mmCIF file of C-alpha atoms in Angstrom:
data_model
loop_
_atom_site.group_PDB
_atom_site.id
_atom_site.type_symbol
_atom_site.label_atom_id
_atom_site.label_comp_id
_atom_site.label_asym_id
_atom_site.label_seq_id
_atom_site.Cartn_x
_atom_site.Cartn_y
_atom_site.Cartn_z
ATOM 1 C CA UNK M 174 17.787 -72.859 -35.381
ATOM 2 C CA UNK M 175 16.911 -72.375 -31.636
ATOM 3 C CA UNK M 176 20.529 -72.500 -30.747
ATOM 4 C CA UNK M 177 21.032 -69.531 -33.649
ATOM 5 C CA UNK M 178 18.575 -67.483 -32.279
ATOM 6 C CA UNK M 179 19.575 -67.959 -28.737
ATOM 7 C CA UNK M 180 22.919 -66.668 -29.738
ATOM 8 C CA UNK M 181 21.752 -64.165 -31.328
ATOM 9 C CA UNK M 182 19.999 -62.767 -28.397
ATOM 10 C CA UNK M 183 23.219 -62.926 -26.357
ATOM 11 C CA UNK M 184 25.440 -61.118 -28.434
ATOM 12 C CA UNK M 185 22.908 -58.151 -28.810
ATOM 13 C CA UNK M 186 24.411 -54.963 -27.655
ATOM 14 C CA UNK M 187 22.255 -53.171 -24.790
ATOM 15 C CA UNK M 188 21.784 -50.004 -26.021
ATOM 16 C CA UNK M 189 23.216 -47.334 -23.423
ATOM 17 C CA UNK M 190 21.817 -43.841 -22.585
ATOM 18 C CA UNK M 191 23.373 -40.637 -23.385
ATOM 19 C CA UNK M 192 25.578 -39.275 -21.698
ATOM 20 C CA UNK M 193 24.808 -35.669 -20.388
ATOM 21 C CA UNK M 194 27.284 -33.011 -21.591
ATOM 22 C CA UNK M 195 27.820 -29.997 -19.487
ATOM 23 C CA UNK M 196 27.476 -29.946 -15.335
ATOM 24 C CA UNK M 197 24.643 -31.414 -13.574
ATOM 25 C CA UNK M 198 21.315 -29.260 -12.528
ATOM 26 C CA UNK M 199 21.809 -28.203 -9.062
ATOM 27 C CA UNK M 200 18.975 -26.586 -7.168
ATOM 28 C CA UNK M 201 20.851 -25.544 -4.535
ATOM 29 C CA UNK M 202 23.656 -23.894 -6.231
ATOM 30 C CA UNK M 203 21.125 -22.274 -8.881
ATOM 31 C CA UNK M 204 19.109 -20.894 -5.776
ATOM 32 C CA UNK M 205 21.981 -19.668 -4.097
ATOM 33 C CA UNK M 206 23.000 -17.510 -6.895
ATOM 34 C CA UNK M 207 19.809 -16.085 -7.551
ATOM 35 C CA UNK M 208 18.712 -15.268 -4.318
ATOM 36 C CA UNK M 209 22.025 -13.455 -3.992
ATOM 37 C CA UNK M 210 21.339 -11.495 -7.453
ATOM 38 C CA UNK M 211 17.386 -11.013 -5.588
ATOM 39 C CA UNK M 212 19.181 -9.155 -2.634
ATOM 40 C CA UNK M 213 21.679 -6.866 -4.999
ATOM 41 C CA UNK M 214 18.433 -5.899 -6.842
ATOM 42 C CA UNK M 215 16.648 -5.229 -3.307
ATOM 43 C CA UNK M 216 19.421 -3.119 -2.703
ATOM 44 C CA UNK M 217 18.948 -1.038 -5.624
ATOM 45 C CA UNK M 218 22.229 -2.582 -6.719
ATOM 46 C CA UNK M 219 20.492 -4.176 -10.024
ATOM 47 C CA UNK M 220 22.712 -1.847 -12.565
ATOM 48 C CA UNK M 221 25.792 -4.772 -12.825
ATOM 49 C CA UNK M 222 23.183 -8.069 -13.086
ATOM 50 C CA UNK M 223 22.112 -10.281 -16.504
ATOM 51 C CA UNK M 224 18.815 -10.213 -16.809
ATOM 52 C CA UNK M 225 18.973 -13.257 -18.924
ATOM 53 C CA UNK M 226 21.207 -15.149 -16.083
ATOM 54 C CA UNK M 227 18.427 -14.408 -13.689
ATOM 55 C CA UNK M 228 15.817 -15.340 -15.655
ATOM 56 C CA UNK M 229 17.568 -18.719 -16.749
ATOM 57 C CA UNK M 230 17.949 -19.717 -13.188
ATOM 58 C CA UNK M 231 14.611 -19.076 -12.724
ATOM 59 C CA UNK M 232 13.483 -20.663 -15.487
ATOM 60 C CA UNK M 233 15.858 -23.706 -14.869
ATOM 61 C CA UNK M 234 14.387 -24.221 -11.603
ATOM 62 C CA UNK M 235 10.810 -24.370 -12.748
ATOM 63 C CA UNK M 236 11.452 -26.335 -15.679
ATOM 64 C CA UNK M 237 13.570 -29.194 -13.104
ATOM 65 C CA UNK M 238 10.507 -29.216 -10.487
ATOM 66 C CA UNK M 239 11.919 -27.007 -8.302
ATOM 67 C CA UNK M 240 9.644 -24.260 -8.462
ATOM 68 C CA UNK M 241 7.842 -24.613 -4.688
ATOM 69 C CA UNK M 242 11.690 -24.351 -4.040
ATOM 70 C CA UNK M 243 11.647 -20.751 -5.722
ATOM 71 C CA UNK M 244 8.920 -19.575 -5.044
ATOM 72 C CA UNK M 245 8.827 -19.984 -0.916
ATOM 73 C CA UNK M 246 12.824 -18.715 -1.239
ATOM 74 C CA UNK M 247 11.250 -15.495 -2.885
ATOM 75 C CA UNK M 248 8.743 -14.982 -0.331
ATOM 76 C CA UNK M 249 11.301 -15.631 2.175
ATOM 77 C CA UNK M 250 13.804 -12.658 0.897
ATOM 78 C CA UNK M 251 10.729 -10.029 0.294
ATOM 79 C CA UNK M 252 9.564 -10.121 3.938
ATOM 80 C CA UNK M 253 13.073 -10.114 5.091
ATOM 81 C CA UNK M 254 13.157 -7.060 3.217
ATOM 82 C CA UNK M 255 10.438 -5.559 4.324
ATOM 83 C CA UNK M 256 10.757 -6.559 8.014
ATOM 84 C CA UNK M 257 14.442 -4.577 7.707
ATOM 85 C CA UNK M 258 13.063 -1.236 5.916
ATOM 86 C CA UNK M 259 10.524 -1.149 9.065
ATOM 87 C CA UNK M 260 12.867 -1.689 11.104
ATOM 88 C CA UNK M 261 15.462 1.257 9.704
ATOM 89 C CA UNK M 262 13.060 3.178 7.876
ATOM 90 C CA UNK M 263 9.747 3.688 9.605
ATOM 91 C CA UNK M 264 9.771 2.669 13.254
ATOM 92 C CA UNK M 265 12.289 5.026 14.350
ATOM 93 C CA UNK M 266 10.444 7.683 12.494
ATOM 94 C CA UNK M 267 7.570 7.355 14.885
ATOM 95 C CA UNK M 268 6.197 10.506 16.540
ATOM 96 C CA UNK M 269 7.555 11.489 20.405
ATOM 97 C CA UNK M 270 4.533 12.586 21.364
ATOM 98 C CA UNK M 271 4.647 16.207 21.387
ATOM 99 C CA UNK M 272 1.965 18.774 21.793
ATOM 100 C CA UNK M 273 3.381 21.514 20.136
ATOM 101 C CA UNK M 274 1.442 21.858 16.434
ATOM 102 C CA UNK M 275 4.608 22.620 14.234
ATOM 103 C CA UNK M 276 6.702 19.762 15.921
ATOM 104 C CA UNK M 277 4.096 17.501 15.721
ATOM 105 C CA UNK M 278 3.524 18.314 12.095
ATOM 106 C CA UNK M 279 6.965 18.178 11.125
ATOM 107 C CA UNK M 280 7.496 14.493 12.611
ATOM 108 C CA UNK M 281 4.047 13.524 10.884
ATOM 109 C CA UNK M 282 5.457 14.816 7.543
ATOM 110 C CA UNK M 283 8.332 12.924 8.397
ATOM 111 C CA UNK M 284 6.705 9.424 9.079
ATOM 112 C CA UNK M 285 4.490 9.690 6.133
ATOM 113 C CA UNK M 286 7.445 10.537 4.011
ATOM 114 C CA UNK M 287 9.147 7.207 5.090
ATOM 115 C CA UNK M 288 6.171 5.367 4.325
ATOM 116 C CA UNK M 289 6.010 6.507 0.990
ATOM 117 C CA UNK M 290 9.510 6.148 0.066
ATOM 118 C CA UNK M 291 9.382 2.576 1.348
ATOM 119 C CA UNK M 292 6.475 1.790 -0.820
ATOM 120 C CA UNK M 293 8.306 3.273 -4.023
ATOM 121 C CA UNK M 294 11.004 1.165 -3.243
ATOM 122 C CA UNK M 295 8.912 -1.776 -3.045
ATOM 123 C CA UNK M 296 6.990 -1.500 -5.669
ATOM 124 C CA UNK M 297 9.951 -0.889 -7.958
ATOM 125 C CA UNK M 298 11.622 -4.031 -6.749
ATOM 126 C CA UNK M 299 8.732 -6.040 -7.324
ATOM 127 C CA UNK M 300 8.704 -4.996 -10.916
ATOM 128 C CA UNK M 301 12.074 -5.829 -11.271
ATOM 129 C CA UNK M 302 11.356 -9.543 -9.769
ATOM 130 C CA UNK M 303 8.525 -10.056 -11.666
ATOM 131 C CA UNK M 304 10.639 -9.569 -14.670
ATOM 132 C CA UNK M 305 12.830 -12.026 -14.315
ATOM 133 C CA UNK M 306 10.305 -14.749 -12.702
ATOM 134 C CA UNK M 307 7.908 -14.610 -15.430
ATOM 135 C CA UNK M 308 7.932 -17.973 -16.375
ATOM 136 C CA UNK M 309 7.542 -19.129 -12.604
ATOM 137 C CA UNK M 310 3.897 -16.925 -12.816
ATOM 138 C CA UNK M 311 3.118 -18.084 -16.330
ATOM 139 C CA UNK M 312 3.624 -22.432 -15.031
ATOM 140 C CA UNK M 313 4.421 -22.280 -11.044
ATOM 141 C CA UNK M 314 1.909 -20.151 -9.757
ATOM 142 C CA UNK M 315 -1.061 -20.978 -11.582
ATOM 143 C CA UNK M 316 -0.877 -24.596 -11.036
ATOM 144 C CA UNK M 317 0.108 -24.089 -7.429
ATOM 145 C CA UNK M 318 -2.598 -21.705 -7.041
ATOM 146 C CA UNK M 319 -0.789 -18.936 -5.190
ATOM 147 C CA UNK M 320 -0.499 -15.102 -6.401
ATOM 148 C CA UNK M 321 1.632 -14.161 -8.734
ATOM 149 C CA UNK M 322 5.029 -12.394 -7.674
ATOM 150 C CA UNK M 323 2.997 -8.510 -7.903
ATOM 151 C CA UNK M 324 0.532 -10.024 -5.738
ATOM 152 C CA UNK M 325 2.810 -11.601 -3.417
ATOM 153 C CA UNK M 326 4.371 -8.145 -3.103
ATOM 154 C CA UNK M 327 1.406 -6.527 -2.119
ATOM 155 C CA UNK M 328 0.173 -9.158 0.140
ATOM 156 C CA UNK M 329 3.488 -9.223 2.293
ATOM 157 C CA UNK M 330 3.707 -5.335 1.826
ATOM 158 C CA UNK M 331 0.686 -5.053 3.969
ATOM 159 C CA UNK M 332 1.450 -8.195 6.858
ATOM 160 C CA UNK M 333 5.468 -6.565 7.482
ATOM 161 C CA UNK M 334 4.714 -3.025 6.885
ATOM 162 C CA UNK M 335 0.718 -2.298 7.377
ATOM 163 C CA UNK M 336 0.871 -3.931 10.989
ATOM 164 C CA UNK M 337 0.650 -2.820 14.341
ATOM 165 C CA UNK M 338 2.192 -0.279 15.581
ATOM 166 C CA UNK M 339 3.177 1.193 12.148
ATOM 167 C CA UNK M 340 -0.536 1.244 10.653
ATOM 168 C CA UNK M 341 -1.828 3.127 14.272
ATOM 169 C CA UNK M 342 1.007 5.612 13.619
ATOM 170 C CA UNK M 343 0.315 6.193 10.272
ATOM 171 C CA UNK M 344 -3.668 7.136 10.579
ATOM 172 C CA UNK M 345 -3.084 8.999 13.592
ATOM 173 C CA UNK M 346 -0.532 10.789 11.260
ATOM 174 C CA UNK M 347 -2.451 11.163 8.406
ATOM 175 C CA UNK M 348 -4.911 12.684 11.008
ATOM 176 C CA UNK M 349 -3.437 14.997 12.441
ATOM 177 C CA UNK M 350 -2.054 16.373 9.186
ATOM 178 C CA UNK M 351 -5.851 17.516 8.145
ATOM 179 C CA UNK M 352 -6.633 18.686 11.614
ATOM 180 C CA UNK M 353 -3.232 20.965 10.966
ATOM 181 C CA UNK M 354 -4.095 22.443 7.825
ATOM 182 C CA UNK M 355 -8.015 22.979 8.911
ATOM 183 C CA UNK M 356 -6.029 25.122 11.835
ATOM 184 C CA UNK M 357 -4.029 27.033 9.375
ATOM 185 C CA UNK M 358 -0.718 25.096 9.256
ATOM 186 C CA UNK M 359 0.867 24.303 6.095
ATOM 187 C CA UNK M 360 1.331 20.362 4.886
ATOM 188 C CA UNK M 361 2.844 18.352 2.348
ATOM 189 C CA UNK M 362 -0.008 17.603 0.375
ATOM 190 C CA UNK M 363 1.638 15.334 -1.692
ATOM 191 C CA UNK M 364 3.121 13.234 0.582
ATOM 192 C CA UNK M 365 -0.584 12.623 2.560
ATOM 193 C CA UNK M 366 -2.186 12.011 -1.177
ATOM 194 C CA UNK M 367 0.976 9.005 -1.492
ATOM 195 C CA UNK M 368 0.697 7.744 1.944
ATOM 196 C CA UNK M 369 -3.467 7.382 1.286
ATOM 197 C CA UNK M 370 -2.368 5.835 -2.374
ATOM 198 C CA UNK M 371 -0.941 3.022 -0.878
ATOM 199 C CA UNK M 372 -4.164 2.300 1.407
ATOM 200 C CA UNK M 373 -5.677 2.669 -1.824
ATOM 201 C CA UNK M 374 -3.485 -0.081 -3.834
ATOM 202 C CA UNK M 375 -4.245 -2.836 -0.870
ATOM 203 C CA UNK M 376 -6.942 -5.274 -0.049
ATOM 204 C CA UNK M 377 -7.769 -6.187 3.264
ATOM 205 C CA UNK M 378 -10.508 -8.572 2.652
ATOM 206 C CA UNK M 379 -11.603 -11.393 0.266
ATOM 207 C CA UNK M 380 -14.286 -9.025 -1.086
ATOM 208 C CA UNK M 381 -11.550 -6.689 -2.952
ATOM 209 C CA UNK M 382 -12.437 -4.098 -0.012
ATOM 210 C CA UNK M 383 -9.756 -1.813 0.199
ATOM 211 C CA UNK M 384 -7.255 -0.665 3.404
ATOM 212 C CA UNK M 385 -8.632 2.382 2.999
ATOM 213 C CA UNK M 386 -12.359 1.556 2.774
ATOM 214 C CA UNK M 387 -11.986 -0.503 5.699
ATOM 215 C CA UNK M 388 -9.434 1.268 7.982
ATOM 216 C CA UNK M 389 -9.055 5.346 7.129
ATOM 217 C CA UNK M 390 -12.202 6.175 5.493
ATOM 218 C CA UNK M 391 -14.045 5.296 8.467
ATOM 219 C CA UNK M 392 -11.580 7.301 10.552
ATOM 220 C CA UNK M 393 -11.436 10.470 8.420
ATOM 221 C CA UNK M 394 -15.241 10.629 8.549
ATOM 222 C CA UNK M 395 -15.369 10.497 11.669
ATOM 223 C CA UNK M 396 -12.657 12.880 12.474
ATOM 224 C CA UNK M 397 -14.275 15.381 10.023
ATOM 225 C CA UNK M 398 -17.982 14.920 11.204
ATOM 226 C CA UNK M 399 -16.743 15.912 14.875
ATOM 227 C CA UNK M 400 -14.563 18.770 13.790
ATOM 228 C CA UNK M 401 -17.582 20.310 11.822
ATOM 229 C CA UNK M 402 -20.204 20.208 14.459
ATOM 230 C CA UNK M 403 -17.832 21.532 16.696
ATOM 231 C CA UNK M 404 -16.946 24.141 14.033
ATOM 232 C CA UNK M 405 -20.628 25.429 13.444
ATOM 233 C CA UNK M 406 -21.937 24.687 17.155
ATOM 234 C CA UNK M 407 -18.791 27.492 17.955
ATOM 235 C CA UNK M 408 -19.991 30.101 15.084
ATOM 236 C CA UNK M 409 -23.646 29.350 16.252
ATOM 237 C CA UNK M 410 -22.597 30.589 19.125
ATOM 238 C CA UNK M 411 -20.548 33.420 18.671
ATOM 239 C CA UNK M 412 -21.543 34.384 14.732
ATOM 240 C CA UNK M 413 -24.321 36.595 13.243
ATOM 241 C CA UNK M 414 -26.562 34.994 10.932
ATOM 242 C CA UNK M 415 -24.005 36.595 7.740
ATOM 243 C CA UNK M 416 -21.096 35.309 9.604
ATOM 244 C CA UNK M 417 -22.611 32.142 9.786
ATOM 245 C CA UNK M 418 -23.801 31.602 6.134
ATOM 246 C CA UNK M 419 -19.949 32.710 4.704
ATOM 247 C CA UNK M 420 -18.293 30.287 7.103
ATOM 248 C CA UNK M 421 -20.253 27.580 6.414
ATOM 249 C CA UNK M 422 -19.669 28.016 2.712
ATOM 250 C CA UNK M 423 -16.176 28.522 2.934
ATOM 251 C CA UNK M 424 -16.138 25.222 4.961
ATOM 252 C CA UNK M 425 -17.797 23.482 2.088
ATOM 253 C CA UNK M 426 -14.733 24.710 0.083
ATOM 254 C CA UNK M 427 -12.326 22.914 2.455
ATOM 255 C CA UNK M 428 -14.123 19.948 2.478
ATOM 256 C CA UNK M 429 -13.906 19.479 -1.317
ATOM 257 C CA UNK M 430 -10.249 20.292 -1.159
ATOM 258 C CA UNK M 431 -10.049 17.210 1.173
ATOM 259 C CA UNK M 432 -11.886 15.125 -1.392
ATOM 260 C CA UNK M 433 -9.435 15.706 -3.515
ATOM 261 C CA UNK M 434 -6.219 15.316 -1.841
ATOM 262 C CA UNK M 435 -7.917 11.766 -0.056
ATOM 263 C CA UNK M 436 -9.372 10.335 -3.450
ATOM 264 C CA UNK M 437 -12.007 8.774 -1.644
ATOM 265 C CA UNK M 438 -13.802 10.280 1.307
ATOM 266 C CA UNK M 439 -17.034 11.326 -0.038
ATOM 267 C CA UNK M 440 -17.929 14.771 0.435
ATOM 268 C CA UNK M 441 -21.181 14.688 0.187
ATOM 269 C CA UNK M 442 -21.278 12.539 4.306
ATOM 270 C CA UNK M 443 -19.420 15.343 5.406
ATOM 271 C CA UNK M 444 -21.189 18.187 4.210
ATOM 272 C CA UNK M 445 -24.635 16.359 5.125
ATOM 273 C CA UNK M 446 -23.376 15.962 8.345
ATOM 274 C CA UNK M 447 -22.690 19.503 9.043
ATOM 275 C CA UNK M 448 -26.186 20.474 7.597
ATOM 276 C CA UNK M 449 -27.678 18.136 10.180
ATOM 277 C CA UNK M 450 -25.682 19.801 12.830
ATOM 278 C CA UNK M 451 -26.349 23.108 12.164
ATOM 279 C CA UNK M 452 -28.733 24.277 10.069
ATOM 280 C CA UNK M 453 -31.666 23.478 12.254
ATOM 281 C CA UNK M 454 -30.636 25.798 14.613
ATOM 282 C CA UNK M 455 -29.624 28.465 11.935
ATOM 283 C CA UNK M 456 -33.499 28.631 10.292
ATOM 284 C CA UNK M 457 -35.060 29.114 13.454
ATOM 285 C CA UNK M 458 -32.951 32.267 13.852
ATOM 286 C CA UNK M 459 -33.173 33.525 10.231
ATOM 287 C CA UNK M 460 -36.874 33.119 11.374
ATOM 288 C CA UNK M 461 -36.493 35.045 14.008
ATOM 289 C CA UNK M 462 -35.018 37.898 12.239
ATOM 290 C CA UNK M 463 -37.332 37.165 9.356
ATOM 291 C CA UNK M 464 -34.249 37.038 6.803
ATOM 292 C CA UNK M 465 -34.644 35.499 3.544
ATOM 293 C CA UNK M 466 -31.281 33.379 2.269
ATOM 294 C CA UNK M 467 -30.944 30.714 0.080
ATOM 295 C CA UNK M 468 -30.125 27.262 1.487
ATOM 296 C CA UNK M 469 -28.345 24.049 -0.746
ATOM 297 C CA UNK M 470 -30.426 20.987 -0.560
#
């Protein structure tokens, strides 16, 4: 009986695994051709691509443990992206430094233009990405803990293209284009609304604070506090007390206009301001004349 057994033992057939039909998984190779379908879409050349290719690759490479592997070569391509549109697109757009008004309005126009456009293009190409790499932000990123691919966009958007010296250029742009229409020029209004849009859409802190809370607000208030009291010291000087009143109230007008082509500077700091500045002096000289107006809280 033993011996039986023994036998029987030795003559069982190991039980082999199955073989794989179809070529192997290869990271590498799927990488390569999807970061080489990434740059055709960066280059607005998405028209002739499979969506469902990309997103298999994608999907392939997350579902092999590959998706660190994907996810770095992503962030990888976007910067180079965006380090190549500064490069072409904004940094030679950067003023020359001219005094003349109309020149230096033109090449503001022009910077802020190229700013915007870059941002369209960015923002469209991220939306494209994200399309295909949904399954890397529904299982990569949330268990890797690291923003989605919109995020990631965003994030890199403002280290490559919101940097020094493009972000001084830009404010001192988006400057001077209010000090040129409160001097009579004309600007593109909706270029300076797109250009403060995209302070708008970024965070520069851990708080959710925005760009623009942080970096142009502060600036525009500022440069709008110290054209007003320069303003109304000027038609202090050289206004009667008529004069004075219609300015000032036409003044008010601009300011809201500048509310609502920036969104978010409040109105309400800029026209206290200007109070402060001026109407102390004003009531002692209605006083004086012993006229009777009508002044806003």
């Amino acid at each position: 009986m033993a011996t039986t057994g023994a036998s029987a033992r030795r003559g069982r057939a190991k039980i082999m695994a199955p073989r794989k039909h179809g070529p192997e998984f290869s990271a590498e190779k799927t990488w390569s051709e999807l970061a080489r379908n990434i740059r055709e879409i960066q280059d607005q050349n998405a028209s002739n691509l499979s969506f469902e290719e990309n997103h298999r690759f994608a999907y392939n490479m997350v579902l092999n443990k590959h998706g660190e592997m994907l996810y770095n070569g992503l962030k990888r391509l976007v910067a180079e992206d965006l380090e190549t549109l500064a490069t072409r697109n904004i940094v030679p757009h950067f003023p020359s430094g001219t005094t003349d008004p109309s020149v230096q309005s033109g090449e503001d126009d022009l910077l802020l233009t190229s700013l915007k456009a870059v941002w369209t293009r960015h923002i469209n190409n991220m939306v494209r990405l994200g399309q295909i790499l949904k399954y890397m932000d529904r299982v990569y990123t949330q268990t890797a803990k690291v923003p989605a691919t919109n995020d990631l966009g965003l994030q890199l958007f403002l280290k490559h293209i919101i940097r020094p010296p493009i972000k001084e250029n830009v404010m001192a742009a988006i400057l001077n284009q209010i000090r040129h229409e409160r001097n009579g020029y004309v600007i593109d209004r909706s270029t300076m609304k797109g250009c403060v849009d995209v302070y708008l859409s970024l965070e520069g802190d851990t708080h959710g604070a925005t760009i623009y809370k942080l970096d142009l607000e502060p600036a525009v208030l500022k440069e709008s506090e110290t054209f007003y009291k320069r303003e109304g010291e000027e038609l202090l000087n050289s206004s009667t007390a008529p004069i004075f009143l219609q300015s000032s109230n036409g003044s008010k007008q601009k300011k809201t206009e500048y509310t609502i082509t920036c969104q978010a500077i409040p109105n309400h700091i800029c026209c206290k301001s200007y109070r402060i500045t001026c109407y102390p002096h004003i009531f002692e000289l209605l006083y004086l004349k012993k006229i009777r107006v009508w002044m806003p809280c």
